[in-house]
Amino acid sequence: MKLITTIFLIILFTSCSNKIVATKSGLQYRILEKGTGIKAKAGDEVFIFETTSYRNGTVLYSNYNSTSAVKVLIGGNQATEAVDEGLRGMQVGEVRELIAPHYLVKRKGYPSNVSPDSTLVIKMKLDRIERK
């Protein structure tokens, strides 16, 4: 299974021209669309559209086609560590795809369709930033 996953990730990342960024925490991301304006930082309230899926493409959650963005306070323990870290430095209109290891997507409770030891793929679009 690990070999198949590794091959999938190699194909996924080498078929894309976007650079993969790996952080110290183990989060990996790539910028799919660049944004403009100020960069999001801790303390900002941001509004995002996101789709969370398993690496095989099975969608677990999405508000991407909704008219209502989700509000998140960066650094406010309102999102998983992966989402919180992935939002930092984003600009309005930017789209990022995160590859989030299981230890960065830990939740207090898990929906029945989410395995607690799974690496997840999170596609996020930053809709707006409210700086306090």
PDB file of C-alpha atoms in Angstrom:
ATOM      1  CA  MET A   1       0.000   0.000   0.000  1.00  0.00           C
ATOM      2  CA  LYS A   2       2.832   2.411   0.864  1.00  0.00           C
ATOM      3  CA  LEU A   3       4.439   1.744  -2.523  1.00  0.00           C
ATOM      4  CA  ILE A   4       1.193   2.572  -4.335  1.00  0.00           C
ATOM      5  CA  THR A   5       0.791   5.752  -2.269  1.00  0.00           C
ATOM      6  CA  THR A   6       4.383   6.786  -2.978  1.00  0.00           C
ATOM      7  CA  ILE A   7       3.972   6.178  -6.706  1.00  0.00           C
ATOM      8  CA  PHE A   8       0.707   8.158  -6.700  1.00  0.00           C
ATOM      9  CA  LEU A   9       2.353  11.128  -4.965  1.00  0.00           C
ATOM     10  CA  ILE A  10       5.339  11.055  -7.327  1.00  0.00           C
ATOM     11  CA  ILE A  11       3.033  11.053 -10.352  1.00  0.00           C
ATOM     12  CA  LEU A  12       0.835  13.755  -8.839  1.00  0.00           C
ATOM     13  CA  PHE A  13       3.689  16.074  -8.005  1.00  0.00           C
ATOM     14  CA  THR A  14       5.867  15.503 -11.058  1.00  0.00           C
ATOM     15  CA  SER A  15       2.957  16.052 -13.434  1.00  0.00           C
ATOM     16  CA  CYS A  16       2.433  19.532 -12.018  1.00  0.00           C
ATOM     17  CA  SER A  17       4.661  22.488 -12.710  1.00  0.00           C
ATOM     18  CA  ASN A  18       3.994  24.032  -9.296  1.00  0.00           C
ATOM     19  CA  LYS A  19       6.764  23.795  -6.725  1.00  0.00           C
ATOM     20  CA  ILE A  20       6.086  21.664  -3.647  1.00  0.00           C
ATOM     21  CA  VAL A  21       6.954  23.359  -0.367  1.00  0.00           C
ATOM     22  CA  ALA A  22       7.685  21.149   2.638  1.00  0.00           C
ATOM     23  CA  THR A  23       7.535  22.741   6.077  1.00  0.00           C
ATOM     24  CA  LYS A  24       9.321  21.699   9.281  1.00  0.00           C
ATOM     25  CA  SER A  25       6.075  20.251  10.635  1.00  0.00           C
ATOM     26  CA  GLY A  26       5.783  17.809   7.730  1.00  0.00           C
ATOM     27  CA  LEU A  27       3.062  19.718   5.896  1.00  0.00           C
ATOM     28  CA  GLN A  28       3.533  19.898   2.133  1.00  0.00           C
ATOM     29  CA  TYR A  29       1.760  22.359  -0.105  1.00  0.00           C
ATOM     30  CA  ARG A  30       1.771  23.824  -3.546  1.00  0.00           C
ATOM     31  CA  ILE A  31       0.257  27.030  -4.839  1.00  0.00           C
ATOM     32  CA  LEU A  32      -2.266  26.303  -7.592  1.00  0.00           C
ATOM     33  CA  GLU A  33      -3.285  29.941  -8.153  1.00  0.00           C
ATOM     34  CA  LYS A  34      -1.498  33.036  -6.917  1.00  0.00           C
ATOM     35  CA  GLY A  35      -3.359  35.660  -4.933  1.00  0.00           C
ATOM     36  CA  THR A  36      -2.892  39.383  -4.392  1.00  0.00           C
ATOM     37  CA  GLY A  37      -2.654  41.842  -1.534  1.00  0.00           C
ATOM     38  CA  ILE A  38      -1.605  41.363   2.072  1.00  0.00           C
ATOM     39  CA  LYS A  39      -0.506  37.982   3.405  1.00  0.00           C
ATOM     40  CA  ALA A  40      -2.606  36.242   6.048  1.00  0.00           C
ATOM     41  CA  LYS A  41      -0.986  35.939   9.467  1.00  0.00           C
ATOM     42  CA  ALA A  42      -1.771  34.841  13.016  1.00  0.00           C
ATOM     43  CA  GLY A  43      -4.642  36.884  14.460  1.00  0.00           C
ATOM     44  CA  ASP A  44      -6.345  37.456  11.103  1.00  0.00           C
ATOM     45  CA  GLU A  45      -9.870  36.243  10.527  1.00  0.00           C
ATOM     46  CA  VAL A  46      -9.975  34.659   7.101  1.00  0.00           C
ATOM     47  CA  PHE A  47     -12.773  33.268   4.977  1.00  0.00           C
ATOM     48  CA  ILE A  48     -11.963  30.174   2.961  1.00  0.00           C
ATOM     49  CA  PHE A  49     -13.449  27.654   0.611  1.00  0.00           C
ATOM     50  CA  GLU A  50     -12.026  24.172   1.038  1.00  0.00           C
ATOM     51  CA  THR A  51     -12.273  20.592  -0.065  1.00  0.00           C
ATOM     52  CA  THR A  52     -10.820  17.846   2.104  1.00  0.00           C
ATOM     53  CA  SER A  53     -10.264  14.410   0.614  1.00  0.00           C
ATOM     54  CA  TYR A  54      -8.280  11.236   0.965  1.00  0.00           C
ATOM     55  CA  ARG A  55      -5.278  10.899  -1.329  1.00  0.00           C
ATOM     56  CA  ASN A  56      -7.345   8.631  -3.600  1.00  0.00           C
ATOM     57  CA  GLY A  57      -9.705  11.544  -4.320  1.00  0.00           C
ATOM     58  CA  THR A  58     -12.616  10.485  -2.093  1.00  0.00           C
ATOM     59  CA  VAL A  59     -14.108  13.765  -0.840  1.00  0.00           C
ATOM     60  CA  LEU A  60     -14.776  13.960   2.888  1.00  0.00           C
ATOM     61  CA  TYR A  61     -15.928  17.561   3.100  1.00  0.00           C
ATOM     62  CA  SER A  62     -16.330  20.466   0.711  1.00  0.00           C
ATOM     63  CA  ASN A  63     -17.806  23.942   0.715  1.00  0.00           C
ATOM     64  CA  TYR A  64     -15.921  24.813  -2.484  1.00  0.00           C
ATOM     65  CA  ASN A  65     -19.074  25.194  -4.587  1.00  0.00           C
ATOM     66  CA  SER A  66     -20.951  27.012  -1.835  1.00  0.00           C
ATOM     67  CA  THR A  67     -21.633  30.723  -1.626  1.00  0.00           C
ATOM     68  CA  SER A  68     -20.637  30.734   2.051  1.00  0.00           C
ATOM     69  CA  ALA A  69     -16.965  30.702   2.982  1.00  0.00           C
ATOM     70  CA  VAL A  70     -15.864  29.251   6.323  1.00  0.00           C
ATOM     71  CA  LYS A  71     -14.489  31.798   8.828  1.00  0.00           C
ATOM     72  CA  VAL A  72     -11.256  30.839  10.605  1.00  0.00           C
ATOM     73  CA  LEU A  73      -9.184  32.793  13.122  1.00  0.00           C
ATOM     74  CA  ILE A  74      -5.572  31.956  12.283  1.00  0.00           C
ATOM     75  CA  GLY A  75      -3.850  30.769  15.457  1.00  0.00           C
ATOM     76  CA  GLY A  76      -7.185  30.534  17.271  1.00  0.00           C
ATOM     77  CA  ASN A  77      -7.440  26.722  17.431  1.00  0.00           C
ATOM     78  CA  GLN A  78     -10.472  26.858  15.132  1.00  0.00           C
ATOM     79  CA  ALA A  79      -9.019  24.589  12.448  1.00  0.00           C
ATOM     80  CA  THR A  80      -6.651  21.647  12.255  1.00  0.00           C
ATOM     81  CA  GLU A  81      -2.949  22.412  12.564  1.00  0.00           C
ATOM     82  CA  ALA A  82      -2.555  21.707   8.838  1.00  0.00           C
ATOM     83  CA  VAL A  83      -5.188  24.265   7.809  1.00  0.00           C
ATOM     84  CA  ASP A  84      -3.928  26.818  10.333  1.00  0.00           C
ATOM     85  CA  GLU A  85      -0.343  26.490   9.079  1.00  0.00           C
ATOM     86  CA  GLY A  86      -1.387  26.331   5.427  1.00  0.00           C
ATOM     87  CA  LEU A  87      -3.322  29.605   5.674  1.00  0.00           C
ATOM     88  CA  ARG A  88      -0.321  31.604   6.903  1.00  0.00           C
ATOM     89  CA  GLY A  89       1.139  33.644   4.083  1.00  0.00           C
ATOM     90  CA  MET A  90      -1.788  33.152   1.720  1.00  0.00           C
ATOM     91  CA  GLN A  91      -3.174  36.110  -0.223  1.00  0.00           C
ATOM     92  CA  VAL A  92      -6.756  36.789  -1.301  1.00  0.00           C
ATOM     93  CA  GLY A  93      -7.629  34.663  -4.315  1.00  0.00           C
ATOM     94  CA  GLU A  94      -4.770  32.228  -3.684  1.00  0.00           C
ATOM     95  CA  VAL A  95      -5.477  28.525  -3.975  1.00  0.00           C
ATOM     96  CA  ARG A  96      -3.256  26.031  -2.157  1.00  0.00           C
ATOM     97  CA  GLU A  97      -3.285  22.270  -2.077  1.00  0.00           C
ATOM     98  CA  LEU A  98      -2.023  20.815   1.188  1.00  0.00           C
ATOM     99  CA  ILE A  99      -0.812  17.283   1.783  1.00  0.00           C
ATOM    100  CA  ALA A 100      -1.446  16.965   5.491  1.00  0.00           C
ATOM    101  CA  PRO A 101      -0.019  14.069   7.520  1.00  0.00           C
ATOM    102  CA  HIS A 102      -2.356  12.488  10.067  1.00  0.00           C
ATOM    103  CA  TYR A 103      -0.741  14.185  13.046  1.00  0.00           C
ATOM    104  CA  LEU A 104      -1.574  17.645  11.607  1.00  0.00           C
ATOM    105  CA  VAL A 105      -5.247  16.857  11.018  1.00  0.00           C
ATOM    106  CA  LYS A 106      -6.071  15.517  14.477  1.00  0.00           C
ATOM    107  CA  ARG A 107      -9.533  16.410  15.708  1.00  0.00           C
ATOM    108  CA  LYS A 108     -11.302  16.090  19.032  1.00  0.00           C
ATOM    109  CA  GLY A 109     -13.944  13.944  17.372  1.00  0.00           C
ATOM    110  CA  TYR A 110     -13.882  12.281  13.993  1.00  0.00           C
ATOM    111  CA  PRO A 111     -16.789  12.098  11.592  1.00  0.00           C
ATOM    112  CA  SER A 112     -17.572   8.470  10.798  1.00  0.00           C
ATOM    113  CA  ASN A 113     -16.117   8.861   7.281  1.00  0.00           C
ATOM    114  CA  VAL A 114     -12.663  10.064   8.446  1.00  0.00           C
ATOM    115  CA  SER A 115      -9.991   7.678   9.659  1.00  0.00           C
ATOM    116  CA  PRO A 116      -7.865   9.292  12.424  1.00  0.00           C
ATOM    117  CA  ASP A 117      -4.581   7.995  10.949  1.00  0.00           C
ATOM    118  CA  SER A 118      -5.057   9.196   7.365  1.00  0.00           C
ATOM    119  CA  THR A 119      -3.027  11.693   5.398  1.00  0.00           C
ATOM    120  CA  LEU A 120      -5.467  14.150   3.829  1.00  0.00           C
ATOM    121  CA  VAL A 121      -5.410  16.433   0.799  1.00  0.00           C
ATOM    122  CA  ILE A 122      -6.889  19.865   1.469  1.00  0.00           C
ATOM    123  CA  LYS A 123      -7.543  22.342  -1.316  1.00  0.00           C
ATOM    124  CA  MET A 124      -8.130  25.853   0.041  1.00  0.00           C
ATOM    125  CA  LYS A 125      -9.035  29.153  -1.598  1.00  0.00           C
ATOM    126  CA  LEU A 126      -8.644  32.315   0.457  1.00  0.00           C
ATOM    127  CA  ASP A 127     -11.721  34.449  -0.147  1.00  0.00           C
ATOM    128  CA  ARG A 128     -10.934  37.392   2.134  1.00  0.00           C
ATOM    129  CA  ILE A 129      -8.896  38.569   5.123  1.00  0.00           C
ATOM    130  CA  GLU A 130     -10.190  40.641   8.032  1.00  0.00           C
ATOM    131  CA  ARG A 131      -7.279  42.110   9.940  1.00  0.00           C
ATOM    132  CA  LYS A 132      -8.016  43.241  13.482  1.00  0.00           C
TER     133      LYS A 132
END
